[in-house]
């Protein structure tokens, strides 16, 4: 774990403006997401972040869960200037550690480019992807 960074699950620490800019301007999955939508998503989820010693947030992840059987890991983002320093590993490791006491049955995620990172923490392709379906509710 990079010692010059701090992990927290305290939602009040989230730099909402920065997170919104990352996701709406730099991510492929949330491009154009409105700020009020992002704020509502933060309010309805478990939130995680990593901060540098200057107090600047450098990473974010969000988990949607019933806190008993299921969790969806989403909106994982590491600031471009902080990449390549183990921040993503630190984030995922600590998110999983925070959720472990809940005794969840499964945690899902979707990724187009970070399969190797998540595989290190036990994520694998669905055994039967035909069992999963998606309904788009809005464009």
Backbone as a ProteinNet text record, in pm:
[ID]
protein_1_A
[PRIMARY]
XXXXXXXXXXXXXXXXXXXXXXXXXXXXXXXXXXXXXXXXXXXXXXXXXXXXXXXXXXXXXXXXXXXXXXXXXXXXXXXXXXXXXXXXXXXXXXXXXXXXXXXXXXXXXXXXXXXXXXXXXXXXXXXXXXXXXXXXXXX
[TERTIARY]
84.9	0	89.2	66.4	148.7	132.9	242.9	235.5	206	225	199.9	55.4	-31.9	-172.4	-260.8	-380.4	-474.3	-604.3	-651	-779.7	-884.8	-1007.1	-1117.9	-1250.5	-1342.8	-1479.9	-1575.9	-1522.9	-1601.9	-1657.3	-1786.7	-1849.9	-1834.8	-1828.7	-1817.5	-1684.3	-1586	-1455.3	-1452.2	-1550.5	-1549	-1552	-1459.2	-1457	-1553.6	-1678.6	-1785.2	-1760.1	-1708.9	-1682	-1574.2	-1468.9	-1359.1	-1406.6	-1479.6	-1530.4	-1622.4	-1709.3	-1798.8	-1719.3	-1618.2	-1536.2	-1466.7	-1409.4	-1344.4	-1441.2	-1554.3	-1647.7	-1716.7	-1763	-1839	-1751.3	-1624.1	-1536.6	-1429.4	-1391.5	-1278.3	-1311.3	-1424.5	-1456.9	-1536.1	-1527.4	-1605.5	-1745.8	-1768.3	-1897.6	-1992.7	-1943.1	-2030.4	-2013.4	-1966.6	-1944.7	-2073.1	-2063.4	-2178.5	-2274.3	-2243	-2333.1	-2351	-2474	-2505.2	-2458.2	-2421.1	-2371.7	-2476.4	-2602.3	-2705.9	-2725.5	-2706.3	-2714.9	-2598.5	-2478.2	-2362	-2378	-2424.6	-2445.4	-2547.6	-2655	-2755.9	-2696.5	-2612	-2547.2	-2455.5	-2381.5	-2295.8	-2381.9	-2490.7	-2577.1	-2641.7	-2663.3	-2729	-2634.4	-2505.4	-2406	-2305.8	-2225.8	-2106.1	-1996	-1919.6	-1819.8	-1682	-1583	-1445.4	-1354.4	-1247.2	-1151.7	-1012.5	-918.8	-779.7	-735.2	-662.3	-613.4	-462.8	-398	-253.9	-230.3	-105.4	-74.1	-113	-136.6	-183.1	-334.6	-402.3	-546.7	-624.4	-555.6	-622.5	-667.5	-792.6	-844.1	-782.7	-732.5	-667.6	-735.7	-835.7	-907.1	-1044.5	-1133.7	-1271.5	-1327.1	-1413.7	-1492.9	-1625.3	-1725.1	-1860	-1911.4	-1985.6	-2045.9	-2193.8	-2275.2	-2419	-2444.7	-2509.5	-2526.3	-2648.9	-2699.9	-2803.1	-2738.7	-2605.7	-2525	-2547.9	-2605.4	-2630	-2587.1	-2633.5	-2606.7	-2534.2	-2543.7	-2499.2	-2433.8	-2332.2	-2271	-2230.4	-2240.3	-2197.9	-2089.3	-1967.4	-1855.6	-1856.7	-1858.7	-1870	-1798.3	-1790.7	-1731	-1589.8	-1514.1	-1375.2	-1290.5	-1219.1	-1139.9	-1017	-902.6	-777.8	-735.4	-706.3	-663.9	-542.4	-541.6	-434.2	-296.1	-279.3	-149.5	-106.3	-199.3	-167.7	-154.8	-176.8	-172.1	-29.4	-19.8	109.7	181.1	110.3	169.9	106.8	24.1	-41	-168.9	-217.6	-338.3	-461.1	-473.3	-586.7	-589.4	-474.8	-466	-504.3	-452.7	-484.4	-635.1	-695.9	-839	-920.6	-895.7	-974.1	-952.6	-829.4	-799.2	-876.3	-878.3	-946.4	-1097.9	-1150.3	-1295	-1338.3	-1267.5	-1301.1	-1290.5	-1185.5	-1168.6	-1284.3	-1329.3	-1440.6	-1571.1	-1590.6	-1714.2	-1711.8	-1594.4	-1579.7	-1670	-1679.4	-1762.6	-1912	-1956.9	-2098.5	-2139.5	-2044.2	-2076.2	-2150.3	-2121.8	-2189.5	-2171.2	-2270.7	-2264	-2183.2	-2201.5	-2129.2	-2113.8	-2007.8	-1984.5	-1958.1	-2024.7	-2010.5	-1945.6	-1890.7	-1841.6	-1840.5	-1824.1	-1807.8	-1683.8	-1601.2	-1481.4	-1448.3	-1395	-1351.4	-1200.7	-1129.3	-984.8	-901.9	-963.3	-885.9	-903.4	-923.8	-945.1	-830.7	-708.5	-591.7	-589.5	-624.8	-630.3	-731.1	-852	-957.9	-933.5	-871.7	-840.9	-750.5	-664.2	-575.7	-654	-778.4	-861.3	-977.5	-965.4	-1063.4	-1178.4	-1182.7	-1287.6	-1256	-1358.8	-1342.9	-1464.3	-1450.2	-1567.3	-1680.6	-1803.6	-1919.1	-1915.4	-1943.5	-1943.5	-2045.1	-2158.1	-2261.3	-2312.5	-2242.7	-2284.1	-2424.1	-2476.8	-2612.5	-2718.9	-2681.5	-2777.2	-2799.3	-2708.1	-2716.5	-2781.4	-2873.3	-2942	-2939.6	-2948.7	-2948.3	-3066.5	-3133.7	-3240.8	-3195.8	-3178.3	-3143.5	-3270.1	-3261.7	-3377.7	-3381.8	-3265.8	-3259.3	-3133.4	-3133.7	-3020.7	-2889.2
-117.8	0	123.9	215.5	335.9	414.7	435.7	497.3	647.1	710.7	854.6	887.5	786.9	805.9	752	807.8	769.4	721.7	604.4	549	585.9	614	639.5	599.2	556.7	528.5	634.9	749	860.3	942.1	928.1	996.9	1148.6	1202.2	1347.6	1401.1	1315.7	1358.1	1364.8	1305.6	1298.3	1439.2	1464.9	1590.4	1572.4	1605.5	1578.4	1646.9	1766.2	1836.7	1763.9	1721.4	1650.6	1516.4	1442.1	1311.9	1328.3	1426.8	1449.9	1481.1	1565.5	1599.2	1474.7	1393.9	1270.3	1185.2	1156.8	1061.1	1117.7	1240.8	1296.9	1339.5	1370	1419.5	1320.5	1225.7	1138.6	989.6	948.3	804.9	769.1	643.9	597.7	555.2	525.8	472.5	579.9	697.3	799.5	934.1	931.7	1055.6	1137.1	1262.5	1351	1339.2	1256.7	1241.6	1376.2	1412.9	1540.8	1540.9	1656.6	1669.1	1624	1661.1	1621.6	1470.1	1405	1258.9	1198.1	1252.5	1200.8	1220.7	1336.9	1361.7	1264.3	1237.5	1142.4	1002	966.1	835	822.9	926.9	927.8	911.9	986.9	983	846.2	770.8	641.2	522.9	548.2	441.3	447.7	341.8	343.3	403	494.2	566.4	550.9	548.7	526.3	620.8	659.5	745.9	728.6	781.5	788.2	932.2	981.2	1117.8	1118.6	1217.5	1232.5	1308.9	1326.2	1391.1	1538.4	1597.2	1736.3	1746.9	1632.3	1631.1	1630.4	1617.1	1613.4	1471.3	1456.8	1325.1	1282.1	1156.7	1105.2	981.4	928.1	810.2	803.1	731	717.3	582.3	527.3	409.2	418	358.6	358.7	215.4	178.3	45.7	59.9	-2.5	-10.2	-147.9	-151.4	-279.3	-280.7	-400.9	-418.1	-445.8	-454.5	-476.4	-613.3	-705.7	-839.8	-947.9	-936.2	-1043.6	-1000.2	-873.6	-832.8	-695.2	-678	-546.4	-529.3	-407	-369.2	-263.3	-297.5	-204.6	-122.5	9.6	93.7	226.5	301.6	434.4	436.9	331.3	326.2	414.9	509	603.3	646	644.7	696.8	814.7	926.5	1045.9	1014	1068.3	1039.1	1063.5	1171.4	1204.5	1109.5	1027.6	934.4	789.7	765.6	628.6	573.9	441.6	375.5	374.5	406.5	413.9	315.2	224.3	128.7	179.6	294.9	355.4	269.1	219.3	133.4	8.2	-52.9	-171.9	-137.2	-26.7	16.7	38.3	99.6	127.8	-0.9	-91.8	-215.3	-301.6	-315.1	-394.7	-345.1	-213.7	-156.9	-160.6	-145.6	-158.5	-300.2	-399.4	-539	-564.7	-512.6	-529.4	-465.9	-350.2	-282.2	-361	-427.1	-502	-642.6	-696.5	-833.6	-867.6	-783.2	-816.7	-832.6	-783	-792.6	-934.5	-1017.4	-1154.4	-1163.6	-1073.8	-1071.9	-1203.3	-1242	-1361.1	-1334.7	-1216.8	-1185.4	-1035.1	-1001.7	-863.6	-865.2	-776.2	-766.4	-633.8	-629.5	-505.7	-521.4	-411	-411.7	-329.7	-380.4	-307.6	-338.9	-240.3	-261.7	-277.2	-237.4	-231.6	-266.5	-308.9	-334.5	-476.9	-570.2	-708.9	-761.9	-729.3	-776.4	-727.6	-603.3	-548.5	-625.4	-638.6	-702.6	-851.4	-917.9	-1061	-1085.5	-991.7	-1004.7	-1015.4	-972.1	-971.5	-1069.7	-1166.1	-1274	-1253.9	-1144.5	-1124.5	-1209.8	-1268.4	-1353.7	-1335.3	-1370.4	-1363.8	-1451.2	-1409.9	-1487.5	-1626.7	-1727.9	-1865.2	-1882.9	-1817.4	-1825.4	-1685	-1612.8	-1474.8	-1464.4	-1573.4	-1571.3	-1557.1	-1575.2	-1560.2	-1414.4	-1327.6	-1186.8	-1108.7	-1023	-941.3	-796.8	-706.6	-563.5	-498.1	-411.2	-330.6	-185.3	-122.2	20.2	98.9	183	260.9	399.7	449.9	577.7	577.2	658.8	658.5	696.9
0	0	0	-92.4	-94.4	35.4	106.7	239.3	236.2	122.9	116.9	78.7	81.6	46.8	158.2	169.5	274.4	210.9	253.5	209.9	312.8	266.7	358.7	294.6	379.6	337.1	389.9	428.2	481	364.3	338.1	226.2	236.1	356.1	371.2	318.1	299.9	246.7	94.4	28.3	-117.6	-177.6	-268.5	-342.3	-460	-435.9	-533.5	-667.6	-664.7	-789.8	-871.2	-804.6	-872.6	-926.7	-844.3	-887.2	-1007.3	-1002.3	-1115.2	-1241.5	-1231.3	-1347.8	-1402.6	-1315.3	-1361.6	-1441.9	-1379.9	-1440.2	-1563.7	-1556.4	-1669.1	-1786	-1759.9	-1865.3	-1910.6	-1823.3	-1856.2	-1861.8	-1810.1	-1811.7	-1937.5	-1977.1	-2092	-2050.5	-1925.1	-1881	-1827.8	-1793.1	-1735	-1805.1	-1927.6	-2002.2	-2008.5	-1972	-1977.6	-1861.5	-1763.1	-1647	-1578.9	-1551.5	-1487	-1341.4	-1293.6	-1155.9	-1054.6	-1076.1	-979.5	-978.7	-1091.4	-1098	-1020.9	-1040.6	-967.9	-818	-776.6	-633.8	-574.5	-648.4	-600.3	-591.7	-688.4	-685.1	-563.2	-533.9	-414.3	-289.9	-281.8	-163.8	-142.3	-249.5	-238.3	-233.4	-216.1	-224.7	-110.3	-101.3	-16.8	-103	-47.5	-125.3	-63.8	-150.9	-109.6	-184.5	-120.3	-187.5	-133.2	-209	-165.9	-183.4	-81.6	-79.2	-62.5	-123.5	-101.8	27.9	65	192	194.6	77.4	71.6	86.6	96.6	112.9	-15.8	-129.1	-258.8	-290.7	-328.2	-364.7	-497.1	-501.7	-622	-678.3	-607.2	-656.5	-591.9	-659	-612.3	-655.3	-573.5	-609.5	-535.6	-597.3	-540.1	-541	-435.8	-427.4	-398.1	-482.4	-460.9	-400.9	-285	-216.7	-126.5	-102.1	0	135.3	137.4	258.2	322	244.5	296.4	196.6	71.6	-24.6	-150.7	-188.5	-320.6	-318.3	-404.3	-422.4	-567.5	-615.4	-750.1	-732.7	-771.1	-766.2	-894.7	-880.7	-999.8	-980.3	-1087.5	-1087.4	-1028.7	-1053.8	-1006.9	-1097.5	-1036.1	-1115	-1036.2	-1102.3	-1046.2	-1133.1	-1069.5	-1142.5	-1228.4	-1347	-1442.4	-1382.2	-1308	-1250.6	-1138.8	-1088.5	-979.8	-1027.9	-1154.5	-1207.1	-1207.1	-1196.2	-1198.5	-1064.9	-959	-824.9	-727.1	-777.3	-689.4	-625.3	-670.2	-611.9	-640.9	-763.9	-798	-711.2	-692.2	-606.2	-463.3	-414	-278.6	-263.3	-362.6	-358.2	-355	-449.3	-457.4	-334.1	-291	-172.1	-50	-31.1	85.3	72.9	-47	-67	-28.6	-78.7	-47.8	102.1	163.7	308.3	385.4	341.7	408	394.9	281.1	257.1	317	343.9	392.2	510.9	613.5	729.6	698.7	582	547.6	510.1	472	432.9	300.6	210	80.1	4.9	-71.8	-155.3	-281.4	-340.8	-464.4	-480.8	-555.1	-594.5	-744.5	-815.4	-960.3	-997	-1117.1	-1174.5	-1324.3	-1392.9	-1538.2	-1569.6	-1658.9	-1698.7	-1843.4	-1911.5	-2049.2	-2057.7	-1951	-1964.4	-1840.8	-1732.3	-1610.4	-1558.1	-1647.9	-1607.4	-1521.5	-1557	-1483.3	-1340.5	-1319.2	-1183.8	-1100.1	-1150.7	-1072.2	-1052.6	-1147.9	-1134.3	-1013.7	-981.3	-865.2	-734.8	-737	-616.7	-625.4	-714.4	-721.3	-817.8	-888.3	-987.9	-1110.4	-1168.2	-1286.1	-1376.1	-1504.4	-1592.2	-1535.7	-1560.6	-1514.9	-1577.2	-1496.7	-1547.3	-1658.6	-1644.8	-1747.2	-1776.7	-1864.1	-1891.1	-1950.3	-2002.9	-2057.9	-1950.6	-1824.8	-1715.5	-1678.4	-1717.2	-1681.7	-1795.4	-1758.2	-1856.8	-1810.1	-1903.2	-1874.6	-1942.3	-1870.2	-1929.2	-1921.5	-2034.6	-2037.5	-2006.9	-1906	-1863.8	-1926.3	-1965	-2036	-2121.3	-2224.6	-2318.2	-2253.7
[MASK]
+++++++++++++++++++++++++++++++++++++++++++++++++++++++++++++++++++++++++++++++++++++++++++++++++++++++++++++++++++++++++++++++++++++++++++

